[in-house]
mmCIF file of N, CA, C and O in Angstrom:
data_model
loop_
_atom_site.group_PDB
_atom_site.id
_atom_site.type_symbol
_atom_site.label_atom_id
_atom_site.label_comp_id
_atom_site.label_asym_id
_atom_site.label_seq_id
_atom_site.Cartn_x
_atom_site.Cartn_y
_atom_site.Cartn_z
ATOM 1 N N THR A 123 100.790 122.791 84.572
ATOM 2 C CA THR A 123 102.073 122.899 84.070
ATOM 3 C C THR A 123 102.953 122.639 85.306
ATOM 4 O O THR A 123 104.160 121.860 85.103
ATOM 5 N N ASP A 124 103.022 123.252 86.572
ATOM 6 C CA ASP A 124 103.930 123.195 87.216
ATOM 7 C C ASP A 124 104.079 121.636 87.823
ATOM 8 O O ASP A 124 104.972 121.055 88.331
ATOM 9 N N ARG A 125 102.627 121.196 88.017
ATOM 10 C CA ARG A 125 102.656 119.798 88.698
ATOM 11 C C ARG A 125 103.447 118.934 87.468
ATOM 12 O O ARG A 125 104.086 117.737 87.838
ATOM 13 N N PHE A 126 103.105 119.193 86.231
ATOM 14 C CA PHE A 126 103.982 118.182 85.232
ATOM 15 C C PHE A 126 105.333 118.312 85.291
ATOM 16 O O PHE A 126 105.975 117.239 85.224
ATOM 17 N N LEU A 127 105.687 119.516 85.471
ATOM 18 C CA LEU A 127 107.213 119.840 85.487
ATOM 19 C C LEU A 127 107.732 119.151 86.839
ATOM 20 O O LEU A 127 108.853 118.087 86.558
ATOM 21 N N ALA A 128 107.114 119.119 87.848
ATOM 22 C CA ALA A 128 107.567 118.601 89.175
ATOM 23 C C ALA A 128 107.702 117.141 88.795
ATOM 24 O O ALA A 128 108.785 116.355 89.541
ATOM 25 N N GLY A 129 106.753 116.563 88.288
ATOM 26 C CA GLY A 129 106.333 115.087 88.239
ATOM 27 C C GLY A 129 107.355 114.432 87.113
ATOM 28 O O GLY A 129 107.892 113.416 87.138
ATOM 29 N N ALA A 130 107.790 115.197 85.890
ATOM 30 C CA ALA A 130 108.721 114.842 85.129
ATOM 31 C C ALA A 130 109.996 114.688 85.423
ATOM 32 O O ALA A 130 110.914 114.143 85.073
ATOM 33 N N GLY A 131 110.419 115.382 86.619
ATOM 34 C CA GLY A 131 111.811 115.840 86.810
ATOM 35 C C GLY A 131 112.280 114.197 87.279
ATOM 36 O O GLY A 131 113.458 113.801 86.664
ATOM 37 N N PRO A 132 111.787 113.601 88.154
ATOM 38 C CA PRO A 132 112.563 112.039 88.404
ATOM 39 C C PRO A 132 112.241 111.093 87.246
ATOM 40 O O PRO A 132 112.936 110.018 87.426
ATOM 41 N N LEU A 133 111.776 111.496 85.861
ATOM 42 C CA LEU A 133 111.613 110.850 84.954
ATOM 43 C C LEU A 133 112.999 110.740 83.908
ATOM 44 O O LEU A 133 113.054 110.261 83.037
ATOM 45 N N ASP A 134 113.775 111.518 84.443
ATOM 46 C CA ASP A 134 115.054 111.772 83.732
ATOM 47 C C ASP A 134 114.807 111.920 82.189
ATOM 48 O O ASP A 134 115.603 111.722 81.199
ATOM 49 N N VAL A 135 113.694 113.196 82.097
ATOM 50 C CA VAL A 135 113.668 113.635 80.707
ATOM 51 C C VAL A 135 114.009 115.375 80.854
ATOM 52 O O VAL A 135 113.688 115.925 82.152
ATOM 53 N N GLU A 136 114.460 115.738 79.892
ATOM 54 C CA GLU A 136 114.374 117.304 79.894
ATOM 55 C C GLU A 136 113.512 118.076 79.591
ATOM 56 O O GLU A 136 112.796 117.688 78.382
ATOM 57 N N ALA A 137 112.906 118.978 80.351
ATOM 58 C CA ALA A 137 111.657 119.930 80.119
ATOM 59 C C ALA A 137 112.362 120.802 79.332
ATOM 60 O O ALA A 137 113.327 121.752 79.612
ATOM 61 N N VAL A 138 111.578 121.336 78.396
ATOM 62 C CA VAL A 138 111.867 122.643 77.379
ATOM 63 C C VAL A 138 110.505 123.610 77.702
ATOM 64 O O VAL A 138 109.871 123.626 76.935
ATOM 65 N N ALA A 139 110.791 124.390 78.728
ATOM 66 C CA ALA A 139 109.796 125.172 79.152
ATOM 67 C C ALA A 139 110.269 126.211 80.214
ATOM 68 O O ALA A 139 111.385 125.817 81.166
ATOM 69 N N PRO A 140 109.934 127.600 80.319
ATOM 70 C CA PRO A 140 110.426 128.448 81.193
ATOM 71 C C PRO A 140 110.183 127.689 82.722
ATOM 72 O O PRO A 140 109.110 127.401 82.954
ATOM 73 N N ARG A 141 111.113 127.884 83.483
ATOM 74 C CA ARG A 141 110.837 127.526 84.649
ATOM 75 C C ARG A 141 109.728 128.699 85.564
ATOM 76 O O ARG A 141 108.985 128.040 86.437
ATOM 77 N N GLU A 142 109.753 129.770 85.257
ATOM 78 C CA GLU A 142 108.910 130.441 85.806
ATOM 79 C C GLU A 142 107.461 130.400 85.271
ATOM 80 O O GLU A 142 107.188 130.490 84.130
ATOM 81 N N HIS A 143 106.376 130.172 86.370
ATOM 82 C CA HIS A 143 105.376 129.823 85.807
ATOM 83 C C HIS A 143 104.504 130.798 84.898
ATOM 84 O O HIS A 143 103.953 130.523 83.824
ATOM 85 N N GLU A 144 104.999 132.133 85.333
ATOM 86 C CA GLU A 144 104.017 133.184 84.701
ATOM 87 C C GLU A 144 104.929 133.555 82.875
ATOM 88 O O GLU A 144 104.061 134.106 82.294
ATOM 89 N N HIS A 145 105.743 132.748 82.623
ATOM 90 C CA HIS A 145 106.536 133.055 81.279
ATOM 91 C C HIS A 145 106.159 131.420 80.535
ATOM 92 O O HIS A 145 106.633 131.550 79.715
ATOM 93 N N ARG A 146 105.496 130.735 81.234
ATOM 94 C CA ARG A 146 105.419 129.478 80.542
ATOM 95 C C ARG A 146 104.241 129.442 79.621
ATOM 96 O O ARG A 146 104.179 128.515 78.602
ATOM 97 N N GLY A 147 102.825 129.666 80.075
ATOM 98 C CA GLY A 147 101.770 129.469 79.258
ATOM 99 C C GLY A 147 101.242 128.087 79.631
ATOM 100 O O GLY A 147 101.577 127.333 80.681
ATOM 101 N N SER A 148 100.511 127.303 78.686
ATOM 102 C CA SER A 148 99.723 126.374 78.910
ATOM 103 C C SER A 148 100.307 124.977 78.469
ATOM 104 O O SER A 148 99.534 124.143 78.096
ATOM 105 N N GLN A 149 101.511 125.139 77.901
ATOM 106 C CA GLN A 149 102.103 123.738 77.524
ATOM 107 C C GLN A 149 103.679 123.882 78.112
ATOM 108 O O GLN A 149 104.273 124.515 78.510
ATOM 109 N N VAL A 150 103.976 122.114 78.060
ATOM 110 C CA VAL A 150 105.425 121.984 78.295
ATOM 111 C C VAL A 150 105.795 120.810 77.397
ATOM 112 O O VAL A 150 104.925 120.134 77.052
ATOM 113 N N SER A 151 106.978 121.110 76.861
ATOM 114 C CA SER A 151 107.753 120.232 76.131
ATOM 115 C C SER A 151 108.792 119.477 76.717
ATOM 116 O O SER A 151 109.307 119.878 77.385
ATOM 117 N N ILE A 152 109.001 118.054 76.466
ATOM 118 C CA ILE A 152 110.168 117.204 76.897
ATOM 119 C C ILE A 152 110.909 116.761 75.437
ATOM 120 O O ILE A 152 110.383 116.735 74.454
ATOM 121 N N VAL A 153 112.002 116.267 75.792
ATOM 122 C CA VAL A 153 112.936 115.919 74.914
ATOM 123 C C VAL A 153 113.160 114.495 75.210
ATOM 124 O O VAL A 153 113.364 114.124 76.077
ATOM 125 N N HIS A 154 113.146 113.897 73.861
ATOM 126 C CA HIS A 154 113.480 112.388 73.846
ATOM 127 C C HIS A 154 113.988 112.088 72.616
ATOM 128 O O HIS A 154 113.369 112.760 71.380
ATOM 129 N N GLU A 155 114.900 111.124 72.577
ATOM 130 C CA GLU A 155 115.533 110.898 71.273
ATOM 131 C C GLU A 155 114.371 110.124 70.207
ATOM 132 O O GLU A 155 114.261 110.524 69.160
ATOM 133 N N HIS A 156 113.581 109.462 70.813
ATOM 134 C CA HIS A 156 112.544 109.047 70.116
ATOM 135 C C HIS A 156 111.382 109.466 70.404
ATOM 136 O O HIS A 156 110.154 108.828 70.778
ATOM 137 N N ALA A 157 111.160 110.875 70.326
ATOM 138 C CA ALA A 157 109.891 111.636 70.377
ATOM 139 C C ALA A 157 108.515 110.953 69.899
ATOM 140 O O ALA A 157 107.414 110.926 70.556
ATOM 141 N N TRP A 158 108.731 110.974 68.303
ATOM 142 C CA TRP A 158 107.673 110.540 67.707
ATOM 143 C C TRP A 158 107.153 108.925 68.064
ATOM 144 O O TRP A 158 105.908 108.912 68.438
ATOM 145 N N GLU A 159 108.019 108.146 68.514
ATOM 146 C CA GLU A 159 107.383 106.903 69.039
ATOM 147 C C GLU A 159 106.911 106.899 70.416
ATOM 148 O O GLU A 159 106.046 106.330 70.670
ATOM 149 N N VAL A 160 107.672 107.606 71.284
ATOM 150 C CA VAL A 160 106.956 107.828 72.334
ATOM 151 C C VAL A 160 105.501 108.555 72.507
ATOM 152 O O VAL A 160 104.653 108.269 73.138
ATOM 153 N N THR A 161 105.449 109.575 71.504
ATOM 154 C CA THR A 161 104.150 110.174 71.687
ATOM 155 C C THR A 161 103.122 109.082 71.061
ATOM 156 O O THR A 161 101.986 109.132 71.474
ATOM 157 N N GLN A 162 103.510 108.226 70.125
ATOM 158 C CA GLN A 162 102.445 107.332 69.704
ATOM 159 C C GLN A 162 102.174 106.347 70.766
ATOM 160 O O GLN A 162 100.973 105.766 70.942
ATOM 161 N N ALA A 163 103.281 105.727 71.522
ATOM 162 C CA ALA A 163 102.790 104.967 72.591
ATOM 163 C C ALA A 163 101.958 105.513 73.738
ATOM 164 O O ALA A 163 101.110 104.946 74.235
ATOM 165 N N LEU A 164 102.112 106.931 73.959
ATOM 166 C CA LEU A 164 101.440 107.601 75.013
ATOM 167 C C LEU A 164 99.652 107.785 74.276
ATOM 168 O O LEU A 164 98.696 107.466 75.056
ATOM 169 N N ILE A 165 99.716 108.305 72.894
ATOM 170 C CA ILE A 165 98.458 108.243 72.301
ATOM 171 C C ILE A 165 97.742 106.762 72.472
ATOM 172 O O ILE A 165 96.223 107.120 72.699
ATOM 173 N N HIS A 166 98.230 105.923 72.304
ATOM 174 C CA HIS A 166 97.878 104.503 72.365
ATOM 175 C C HIS A 166 97.055 104.362 73.712
ATOM 176 O O HIS A 166 96.347 103.526 73.874
ATOM 177 N N ARG A 167 97.857 104.616 74.787
ATOM 178 C CA ARG A 167 97.606 104.835 76.014
ATOM 179 C C ARG A 167 96.464 106.013 76.827
ATOM 180 O O ARG A 167 96.224 106.025 77.880
ATOM 181 N N GLY A 168 95.970 106.750 75.716
ATOM 182 C CA GLY A 168 94.948 107.852 76.074
ATOM 183 C C GLY A 168 95.396 109.138 76.425
ATOM 184 O O GLY A 168 94.830 109.972 76.860
ATOM 185 N N VAL A 169 96.834 109.169 76.210
ATOM 186 C CA VAL A 169 97.312 110.573 76.433
ATOM 187 C C VAL A 169 97.803 111.176 75.128
ATOM 188 O O VAL A 169 98.651 110.855 74.636
ATOM 189 N N VAL A 170 97.268 112.543 75.004
ATOM 190 C CA VAL A 170 97.474 113.127 73.691
ATOM 191 C C VAL A 170 98.549 114.039 73.778
ATOM 192 O O VAL A 170 98.264 115.039 74.542
ATOM 193 N N GLY A 171 99.687 113.843 73.121
ATOM 194 C CA GLY A 171 100.927 114.771 73.038
ATOM 195 C C GLY A 171 100.906 115.186 71.646
ATOM 196 O O GLY A 171 100.134 114.638 70.673
ATOM 197 N N ASP A 172 101.867 115.830 71.291
ATOM 198 C CA ASP A 172 102.185 116.385 69.845
ATOM 199 C C ASP A 172 103.468 116.286 69.820
ATOM 200 O O ASP A 172 104.390 116.959 70.548
ATOM 201 N N HIS A 173 103.880 115.346 68.687
ATOM 202 C CA HIS A 173 105.430 115.359 68.231
ATOM 203 C C HIS A 173 105.820 116.371 67.633
ATOM 204 O O HIS A 173 105.343 116.990 66.439
ATOM 205 N N ARG A 174 106.895 117.096 67.992
ATOM 206 C CA ARG A 174 107.657 118.288 67.431
ATOM 207 C C ARG A 174 109.112 118.040 66.986
ATOM 208 O O ARG A 174 109.573 117.719 67.904
ATOM 209 N N PRO A 175 109.156 117.707 65.255
ATOM 210 C CA PRO A 175 110.574 117.019 65.057
ATOM 211 C C PRO A 175 111.661 118.232 65.615
ATOM 212 O O PRO A 175 111.381 119.356 65.766
ATOM 213 N N PRO A 176 112.678 117.872 65.915
ATOM 214 C CA PRO A 176 113.157 116.327 65.721
ATOM 215 C C PRO A 176 112.867 115.506 66.935
ATOM 216 O O PRO A 176 112.650 114.362 67.054
ATOM 217 N N ASP A 177 113.075 116.287 68.252
ATOM 218 C CA ASP A 177 112.978 115.204 69.290
ATOM 219 C C ASP A 177 111.983 115.727 70.697
ATOM 220 O O ASP A 177 112.474 115.669 71.632
ATOM 221 N N LEU A 178 110.891 116.706 70.056
ATOM 222 C CA LEU A 178 110.267 117.399 71.330
ATOM 223 C C LEU A 178 108.645 116.392 71.057
ATOM 224 O O LEU A 178 108.056 116.027 70.520
ATOM 225 N N ILE A 179 108.462 116.282 72.751
ATOM 226 C CA ILE A 179 106.955 116.095 72.750
ATOM 227 C C ILE A 179 106.274 117.095 73.630
ATOM 228 O O ILE A 179 106.797 117.723 74.669
ATOM 229 N N ARG A 180 105.187 117.717 72.925
ATOM 230 C CA ARG A 180 104.427 118.947 73.590
ATOM 231 C C ARG A 180 103.466 118.374 74.417
ATOM 232 O O ARG A 180 102.424 117.644 73.479
ATOM 233 N N PHE A 181 103.034 118.797 75.286
ATOM 234 C CA PHE A 181 101.722 118.532 76.199
ATOM 235 C C PHE A 181 100.992 119.945 76.605
ATOM 236 O O PHE A 181 101.526 120.829 77.080
ATOM 237 N N GLY A 182 99.799 119.653 76.279
ATOM 238 C CA GLY A 182 98.941 120.979 76.515
ATOM 239 C C GLY A 182 98.078 120.921 77.865
ATOM 240 O O GLY A 182 97.822 119.566 77.682
ATOM 241 N N PHE A 183 97.765 121.894 78.450
ATOM 242 C CA PHE A 183 96.934 121.649 79.558
ATOM 243 C C PHE A 183 96.009 122.585 79.413
ATOM 244 O O PHE A 183 95.933 123.179 80.371
ATOM 245 N N PRO A 184 94.944 122.290 78.708
ATOM 246 C CA PRO A 184 93.772 123.159 78.526
ATOM 247 C C PRO A 184 92.721 123.205 79.707
ATOM 248 O O PRO A 184 92.888 121.665 80.374
ATOM 249 N N PRO A 185 92.040 123.852 80.327
ATOM 250 C CA PRO A 185 91.060 123.782 81.332
ATOM 251 C C PRO A 185 90.155 122.638 80.464
ATOM 252 O O PRO A 185 89.757 122.796 79.572
ATOM 253 N N PRO A 186 89.602 121.986 81.379
ATOM 254 C CA PRO A 186 89.509 121.439 82.896
ATOM 255 C C PRO A 186 90.295 120.292 83.183
ATOM 256 O O PRO A 186 90.002 119.754 83.922
ATOM 257 N N ILE A 187 91.684 120.594 82.824
ATOM 258 C CA ILE A 187 92.771 119.484 83.402
ATOM 259 C C ILE A 187 92.795 119.475 84.998
ATOM 260 O O ILE A 187 92.905 120.545 85.431
ATOM 261 N N THR A 188 92.536 118.286 85.437
ATOM 262 C CA THR A 188 92.750 118.299 86.896
ATOM 263 C C THR A 188 94.125 117.743 87.241
ATOM 264 O O THR A 188 94.867 117.146 86.581
ATOM 265 N N ASN A 189 94.449 117.937 88.542
ATOM 266 C CA ASN A 189 95.559 117.189 89.212
ATOM 267 C C ASN A 189 95.600 115.779 88.713
ATOM 268 O O ASN A 189 96.596 115.131 88.524
ATOM 269 N N ASP A 190 94.653 114.903 88.729
ATOM 270 C CA ASP A 190 94.477 113.645 88.698
ATOM 271 C C ASP A 190 94.863 113.248 87.162
ATOM 272 O O ASP A 190 95.411 112.468 86.784
ATOM 273 N N ASP A 191 94.479 114.220 86.213
ATOM 274 C CA ASP A 191 94.752 114.167 84.925
ATOM 275 C C ASP A 191 96.324 114.186 84.446
ATOM 276 O O ASP A 191 96.861 113.412 84.012
ATOM 277 N N VAL A 192 96.621 115.356 85.103
ATOM 278 C CA VAL A 192 98.388 115.207 85.124
ATOM 279 C C VAL A 192 99.155 113.877 85.755
ATOM 280 O O VAL A 192 99.780 113.626 85.128
ATOM 281 N N ASP A 193 98.517 113.701 86.818
ATOM 282 C CA ASP A 193 99.089 112.440 87.533
ATOM 283 C C ASP A 193 99.208 111.322 86.681
ATOM 284 O O ASP A 193 100.099 110.287 86.657
ATOM 285 N N ASP A 194 97.700 111.081 85.985
ATOM 286 C CA ASP A 194 97.586 109.903 85.157
ATOM 287 C C ASP A 194 98.648 109.715 84.038
ATOM 288 O O ASP A 194 99.326 108.947 83.827
ATOM 289 N N ALA A 195 98.638 111.050 83.142
ATOM 290 C CA ALA A 195 99.231 111.275 82.069
ATOM 291 C C ALA A 195 101.072 111.259 82.673
ATOM 292 O O ALA A 195 101.756 110.266 81.870
ATOM 293 N N LEU A 196 101.468 111.645 83.680
ATOM 294 C CA LEU A 196 102.896 111.120 84.191
ATOM 295 C C LEU A 196 102.943 109.572 84.445
ATOM 296 O O LEU A 196 104.158 109.351 83.988
ATOM 297 N N ALA A 197 101.989 109.111 85.081
ATOM 298 C CA ALA A 197 102.147 107.678 85.290
ATOM 299 C C ALA A 197 102.207 106.807 83.903
ATOM 300 O O ALA A 197 103.313 106.043 83.860
ATOM 301 N N ARG A 198 101.528 107.312 82.899
ATOM 302 C CA ARG A 198 101.580 106.698 81.940
ATOM 303 C C ARG A 198 103.018 107.002 80.963
ATOM 304 O O ARG A 198 103.641 106.075 80.504
ATOM 305 N N LEU A 199 103.150 108.135 81.071
ATOM 306 C CA LEU A 199 104.619 108.522 80.627
ATOM 307 C C LEU A 199 105.835 107.734 81.282
ATOM 308 O O LEU A 199 106.458 107.036 80.363
ATOM 309 N N ALA A 200 105.620 107.700 82.525
ATOM 310 C CA ALA A 200 106.862 106.718 83.114
ATOM 311 C C ALA A 200 106.918 105.476 82.780
ATOM 312 O O ALA A 200 107.794 104.926 82.576
ATOM 313 N N GLU A 201 105.871 104.852 82.846
ATOM 314 C CA GLU A 201 105.668 103.482 81.983
ATOM 315 C C GLU A 201 106.051 103.146 80.939
ATOM 316 O O GLU A 201 106.938 102.037 80.505
ATOM 317 N N VAL A 202 105.702 104.194 79.856
ATOM 318 C CA VAL A 202 106.288 103.987 78.550
ATOM 319 C C VAL A 202 107.633 104.293 78.587
ATOM 320 O O VAL A 202 108.391 103.366 77.616
ATOM 321 N N LEU A 203 108.117 105.111 79.256
ATOM 322 C CA LEU A 203 109.633 105.184 79.286
ATOM 323 C C LEU A 203 110.301 104.006 80.077
ATOM 324 O O LEU A 203 111.397 103.482 79.585
ATOM 325 N N ARG A 204 109.619 103.864 81.092
ATOM 326 C CA ARG A 204 110.387 102.352 81.877
ATOM 327 C C ARG A 204 110.435 100.922 81.266
ATOM 328 O O ARG A 204 111.625 100.428 81.455
ATOM 329 N N THR A 205 109.410 100.962 80.618
ATOM 330 C CA THR A 205 109.313 99.602 79.680
ATOM 331 C C THR A 205 109.617 99.621 78.323
ATOM 332 O O THR A 205 109.910 98.596 77.525
ATOM 333 N N GLU A 206 109.992 100.954 77.920
ATOM 334 C CA GLU A 206 110.455 101.130 76.533
ATOM 335 C C GLU A 206 109.347 100.843 75.651
ATOM 336 O O GLU A 206 109.565 100.005 74.547
ATOM 337 N N ALA A 207 108.005 100.827 76.081
ATOM 338 C CA ALA A 207 106.808 100.525 75.165
ATOM 339 C C ALA A 207 107.106 101.117 73.656
ATOM 340 O O ALA A 207 106.463 100.869 72.802
ATOM 341 N N TRP A 208 107.663 102.327 73.699
ATOM 342 C CA TRP A 208 107.635 103.375 72.433
ATOM 343 C C TRP A 208 108.639 102.491 71.465
ATOM 344 O O TRP A 208 108.251 102.684 70.138
ATOM 345 N N ARG A 209 109.234 101.432 71.854
ATOM 346 C CA ARG A 209 109.935 100.737 70.754
ATOM 347 C C ARG A 209 109.055 100.139 69.842
ATOM 348 O O ARG A 209 109.747 99.947 68.598
ATOM 349 N N GLN A 210 107.690 99.561 70.116
ATOM 350 C CA GLN A 210 107.037 98.764 69.171
ATOM 351 C C GLN A 210 106.763 99.886 67.861
ATOM 352 O O GLN A 210 106.341 99.593 66.833
ATOM 353 N N TRP A 211 106.891 101.292 68.125
ATOM 354 C CA TRP A 211 106.550 102.061 66.651
ATOM 355 C C TRP A 211 107.936 102.357 66.081
ATOM 356 O O TRP A 211 108.090 103.380 65.190
ATOM 357 N N LEU A 212 109.260 101.731 66.479
ATOM 358 C CA LEU A 212 110.202 102.113 65.671
ATOM 359 C C LEU A 212 110.264 102.117 64.055
ATOM 360 O O LEU A 212 110.767 103.045 63.437
ATOM 361 N N ASP A 213 109.655 100.930 63.555
ATOM 362 C CA ASP A 213 109.640 100.773 62.187
ATOM 363 C C ASP A 213 108.342 100.946 61.769
ATOM 364 O O ASP A 213 107.828 100.718 60.403
ATOM 365 N N ALA A 214 107.383 101.740 62.501
ATOM 366 C CA ALA A 214 105.951 102.268 62.083
ATOM 367 C C ALA A 214 106.325 103.406 60.787
ATOM 368 O O ALA A 214 107.113 104.125 60.938
ATOM 369 N N GLU A 215 105.315 103.457 59.900
ATOM 370 C CA GLU A 215 105.247 104.395 58.683
ATOM 371 C C GLU A 215 104.660 105.855 59.715
ATOM 372 O O GLU A 215 103.639 105.655 60.101
ATOM 373 N N ARG A 216 105.492 106.660 59.326
ATOM 374 C CA ARG A 216 105.021 108.042 59.970
ATOM 375 C C ARG A 216 104.272 108.718 59.037
ATOM 376 O O ARG A 216 104.601 108.963 57.725
ATOM 377 N N PRO A 217 102.948 109.212 59.573
ATOM 378 C CA PRO A 217 102.141 110.049 58.430
ATOM 379 C C PRO A 217 102.847 111.450 58.471
ATOM 380 O O PRO A 217 103.959 112.041 59.079
ATOM 381 N N THR A 218 102.563 111.938 57.099
ATOM 382 C CA THR A 218 103.273 113.349 56.911
ATOM 383 C C THR A 218 102.475 114.416 57.653
ATOM 384 O O THR A 218 103.079 115.404 57.774
ATOM 385 N N VAL A 219 101.126 114.227 58.317
ATOM 386 C CA VAL A 219 100.734 115.099 59.298
ATOM 387 C C VAL A 219 100.431 114.577 60.468
ATOM 388 O O VAL A 219 100.188 113.561 60.737
ATOM 389 N N THR A 220 101.098 115.308 61.597
ATOM 390 C CA THR A 220 100.943 114.619 62.810
ATOM 391 C C THR A 220 100.042 115.283 63.764
ATOM 392 O O THR A 220 99.530 116.203 63.485
#
């Protein structure tokens, strides 16, 4: 989670997690106005996150997540945000269970 938070900083997203490692646990959430759409774009790219209405994307870090896994997830998140690939889900039907 420390690595993810450090890497998310330059992406201009707000992290919703305690800054102190010992108070954080094994998940980090970020805020985005189009959290559901971003989550769908990430899932489509192999990064599984969890949408929490209205505007949170939650990422879990269960073992055996590696530094390479975290770096890959951050790169895919950066690409989705930079290219606004999440927009393709703007008009998609949302399931009642996520």
